[in-house]
Coordinates of C-alpha atoms in Angstrom, one line a residue:
M171 CA -18.6 3.8 -3.6
A172 CA -17.9 0.8 -2.4
I173 CA -13.9 0.6 -1.6
Q174 CA -12.7 -2.2 0.4
A175 CA -8.3 -1.5 0.9
L176 CA -6.4 -3.0 3.3
L177 CA -3.3 -1.0 4.0
L178 CA -0.8 -3.0 5.7
S179 CA 2.3 -1.7 6.5
S180 CA 4.5 -4.6 6.0
S181 CA 4.7 -7.7 5.0
R182 CA 6.3 -8.7 8.4
A183 CA 6.1 -7.8 12.0
G184 CA 9.2 -8.1 14.1
N185 CA 10.7 -11.8 13.4
T186 CA 7.4 -13.4 12.4
P187 CA 7.2 -15.2 9.1
Y188 CA 6.2 -13.6 6.0
L189 CA 2.6 -12.5 5.6
E190 CA 2.4 -14.9 9.2
H191 CA 1.0 -11.3 11.0
T192 CA -1.6 -10.4 7.8
L193 CA -3.8 -13.0 8.2
P194 CA -6.1 -11.9 10.6
F195 CA -6.2 -8.5 8.9
I196 CA -6.4 -10.0 5.0
A197 CA -8.9 -13.1 6.1
P198 CA -12.2 -11.0 6.5
L199 CA -12.0 -9.7 2.7
T200 CA -11.7 -13.2 1.6
A201 CA -15.1 -13.9 2.6
T202 CA -16.5 -14.3 -0.6
A203 CA -13.1 -13.5 -2.6
R204 CA -11.2 -16.6 -3.7
K205 CA -10.1 -15.9 -6.7
W206 CA -6.9 -12.9 -6.3
L207 CA -4.7 -11.9 -8.7
F208 CA -1.1 -10.5 -7.5
I209 CA 0.8 -7.8 -8.6
P210 CA 4.8 -8.3 -8.2
Y211 CA 5.7 -5.0 -10.1
A212 CA 7.4 -4.3 -7.0
G213 CA 9.5 -7.0 -6.8
V214 CA 13.0 -5.6 -8.4
S215 CA 15.7 -8.5 -7.1
M216 CA 13.7 -11.7 -7.4
S217 CA 12.1 -12.9 -10.0
Y218 CA 7.8 -12.6 -10.7
D219 CA 7.5 -16.0 -9.8
T220 CA 9.9 -16.4 -6.6
Y221 CA 7.9 -13.6 -5.5
L222 CA 4.0 -15.8 -6.6
E223 CA 5.6 -18.6 -4.7
A224 CA 6.1 -16.6 -1.4
V225 CA 3.1 -14.7 -1.2
V226 CA 0.8 -18.7 -2.1
N227 CA 3.1 -20.1 0.6
G228 CA 2.7 -16.9 3.5
L229 CA -0.8 -17.0 2.5
A230 CA -1.5 -20.2 2.1
P231 CA -4.0 -21.0 5.6
L232 CA -6.3 -18.7 3.7
Q233 CA -6.7 -21.7 1.0
L234 CA -6.7 -18.7 -1.5
D235 CA -6.9 -19.3 -5.6
I236 CA -3.6 -17.1 -6.6
S237 CA -2.4 -15.9 -9.4
A238 CA 0.4 -13.5 -10.7
I239 CA -0.5 -10.6 -13.5
H240 CA 3.0 -11.7 -15.2
Q241 CA 0.9 -14.4 -16.0
H242 CA -1.8 -13.8 -18.4
G243 CA -1.4 -12.6 -21.9
D244 CA -4.3 -9.4 -20.8
P245 CA -3.2 -7.6 -17.8
K246 CA -6.5 -5.8 -18.4
Q247 CA -8.3 -9.0 -18.6
A248 CA -6.5 -10.5 -15.8
I249 CA -7.5 -7.8 -13.6
R250 CA -11.2 -8.0 -14.4
D251 CA -11.4 -11.5 -14.2
A252 CA -9.9 -11.6 -10.4
E253 CA -12.4 -11.5 -7.2
G254 CA -9.9 -9.6 -5.4
I255 CA -6.2 -7.7 -5.7
I256 CA -3.2 -7.6 -4.0
V257 CA -0.5 -5.6 -4.9
G258 CA 3.3 -6.5 -2.6
G259 CA 5.8 -4.5 -1.6
G260 CA 9.8 -3.8 -3.0
N261 CA 10.2 -0.7 -5.0
T262 CA 7.1 1.9 -4.9
F263 CA 9.1 4.0 -8.2
H264 CA 8.9 0.5 -9.9
L265 CA 5.6 -0.4 -9.3
L266 CA 4.1 2.8 -10.3
H267 CA 6.3 2.8 -13.6
E268 CA 5.0 -0.5 -14.2
L269 CA 1.4 0.2 -13.7
Y270 CA 1.6 3.2 -15.7
R271 CA 3.8 1.2 -18.5
Y272 CA 0.6 -1.3 -18.9
D273 CA -2.1 1.3 -18.1
L274 CA -3.5 -0.3 -16.0
L275 CA -3.6 2.7 -12.5
H276 CA -7.1 4.2 -13.9
L277 CA -8.5 0.2 -13.8
I278 CA -7.2 -0.9 -10.1
R279 CA -8.9 1.8 -9.0
E280 CA -12.0 1.4 -11.1
Q281 CA -12.9 -2.0 -9.9
T282 CA -11.6 -1.3 -6.7
E283 CA -14.0 1.3 -6.2
A284 CA -16.6 -1.0 -7.8
G285 CA -16.2 -2.8 -5.0
K286 CA -13.4 -5.7 -5.6
P287 CA -10.7 -5.8 -2.5
Y288 CA -7.6 -4.5 -2.3
I289 CA -4.9 -5.4 -0.1
G290 CA -1.7 -4.2 -0.5
W291 CA 1.5 -4.0 1.9
S292 CA 4.6 -1.6 2.0
A293 CA 4.7 -0.3 -1.7
G294 CA 1.5 -1.6 -2.3
A295 CA 0.0 0.5 0.5
N296 CA 2.0 3.3 -0.8
I297 CA 0.7 3.5 -4.2
A298 CA -2.7 3.6 -2.1
G299 CA -2.5 7.3 -1.2
K300 CA -2.9 10.7 -3.7
S301 CA 1.1 10.1 -4.9
I302 CA 4.3 8.1 -4.2
R303 CA 6.0 11.5 -3.0
T304 CA 6.2 10.4 1.0
T305 CA 7.5 6.8 -0.3
N306 CA 11.0 5.7 1.7
D307 CA 12.2 4.0 -1.8
M308 CA 15.0 5.3 -4.0
P309 CA 13.5 6.3 -7.2
I310 CA 15.4 3.2 -9.0
I311 CA 13.3 4.6 -12.2
E312 CA 11.0 7.1 -13.5
P313 CA 7.6 6.8 -13.6
P314 CA 5.4 9.0 -16.1
S315 CA 4.0 11.0 -13.3
F316 CA 4.2 10.1 -9.2
T317 CA 0.2 10.1 -8.9
A318 CA -0.9 7.2 -7.4
L319 CA -4.1 5.6 -7.2
G320 CA -5.9 7.5 -4.5
L321 CA -7.9 5.0 -2.6
V322 CA -7.4 7.1 -0.1
P323 CA -7.3 11.3 0.0
F324 CA -3.7 11.2 1.5
Q325 CA -0.3 10.3 1.7
V326 CA 0.7 6.8 4.0
N327 CA 4.2 6.0 4.9
P328 CA 4.6 2.6 5.5
H329 CA 7.3 1.0 7.9
Y330 CA 6.9 4.2 9.9
S331 CA 9.7 4.6 12.6
N332 CA 11.5 7.8 13.8
A333 CA 14.4 6.0 14.9
T334 CA 17.9 7.5 14.5
L335 CA 21.3 5.9 14.3
A336 CA 23.6 6.8 17.0
G337 CA 26.5 9.0 14.9
H338 CA 24.3 8.8 11.9
N339 CA 23.4 12.5 11.1
G340 CA 21.1 12.1 8.3
E341 CA 17.3 12.9 8.7
S342 CA 15.3 11.4 10.6
R343 CA 11.5 9.9 9.0
A344 CA 9.9 12.9 10.5
Q345 CA 12.1 15.8 9.0
R346 CA 11.8 14.3 5.5
I347 CA 8.0 14.4 6.3
L348 CA 7.8 17.7 7.5
E349 CA 10.2 18.3 4.3
F350 CA 6.8 16.8 1.9
T351 CA 4.0 19.1 4.3
C352 CA 6.3 22.7 4.2
V353 CA 6.2 21.9 0.5
D354 CA 2.3 20.5 0.8
P355 CA 0.7 21.6 3.8
L356 CA -2.7 21.2 2.5
T357 CA -2.1 17.1 2.0
P358 CA -2.2 14.9 5.3
V359 CA 0.8 12.4 5.9
L360 CA -0.5 9.1 7.9
G361 CA 2.9 7.2 8.7
I362 CA 1.9 3.2 9.8
Q363 CA 4.4 1.3 11.9
E364 CA 4.9 -2.2 10.8
G365 CA 2.6 -5.0 12.3
T366 CA -0.6 -2.3 11.9
A367 CA -2.7 -1.1 8.6
L368 CA -5.5 1.1 7.3
Y369 CA -8.8 -0.5 6.7
R370 CA -10.9 1.6 4.4
Q371 CA -14.7 0.1 4.0
D372 CA -16.9 2.1 2.0
D373 CA -16.6 5.9 4.3
S374 CA -14.9 4.3 7.1
L375 CA -11.4 4.1 7.9
S376 CA -9.9 2.6 11.3
L377 CA -6.3 2.1 11.9
Q378 CA -6.0 -2.0 12.9
G379 CA -3.2 -3.6 14.6
D380 CA -1.8 -2.5 18.3
K381 CA 0.2 0.1 17.5
E382 CA -0.2 3.8 17.2
A383 CA -0.1 5.5 14.1
Y384 CA 1.5 9.4 13.2
L385 CA 0.0 11.9 11.8
F386 CA 1.4 15.4 9.7
S387 CA -0.1 17.7 8.6
G388 CA 0.9 21.1 8.1
V389 CA 2.6 22.9 11.0
E390 CA 1.1 19.8 12.9
Q391 CA 3.7 17.3 13.0
E392 CA 4.2 13.7 14.5
I393 CA 0.8 13.6 16.6
P394 CA -0.2 10.1 17.7
V395 CA -3.1 8.5 16.5
P396 CA -3.9 5.9 19.0
V397 CA -4.4 2.0 18.2
G398 CA -8.2 1.4 17.0
S399 CA -8.8 5.2 16.2
D400 CA -11.7 6.0 13.7
L401 CA -9.5 7.7 10.7
S402 CA -12.9 7.9 8.8
H403 CA -12.8 11.7 8.6
M404 CA -9.7 11.9 6.7
L405 CA -11.5 10.4 3.9
S406 CA -12.7 14.0 3.7
A407 CA -9.0 15.4 3.3
Q408 CA -8.5 17.7 0.5
A409 CA -8.3 16.1 -2.9

């Protein structure tokens, strides 16, 4: 496989402008890919045109040619014609529902495996894992399946934080992920903090950014993954 996949935890880091922190991560993938297709299906509370405008403005320093899939009469052909695929954040359930609705999931995986670069943040990073069972989002719509792209053979949890609010008695993020690993102890979960990303290039996988990640696997819970770690061994995680 010739996969090039950049899985960003978030579209913002702290109070920085929209997508600004992602530019150094994204730039290497645009050296030869200039014509990009944006998939805005995770954006539920805004129009797709508004979402596209925000992404075009945010990535303007890279001088890319970006169109959105809803602007094309044939979504499948639009994916084939693009030189790279961008999937934005929002609601993961709605995103996956629409990808199934238009029968695009297999095609995106096929194109990505053939070498077409994939960039996703938040929900767009969530769907790059085995399934969306570790998303943070509310299930506002029911997709036909929780099975996702599988660009990495484990679960991704973007926006990872185990912070809790004083006086709030709900479960922490780590406790929620523990529930997952109790049910599925063979599938690892990698929590990536805002401002960081996972980058897969062929058979290598690395943690990018200036914050550690956290690994959950079976009885091993919230194991810190140092900044800059080589995570290539996780690509052989049980499918």
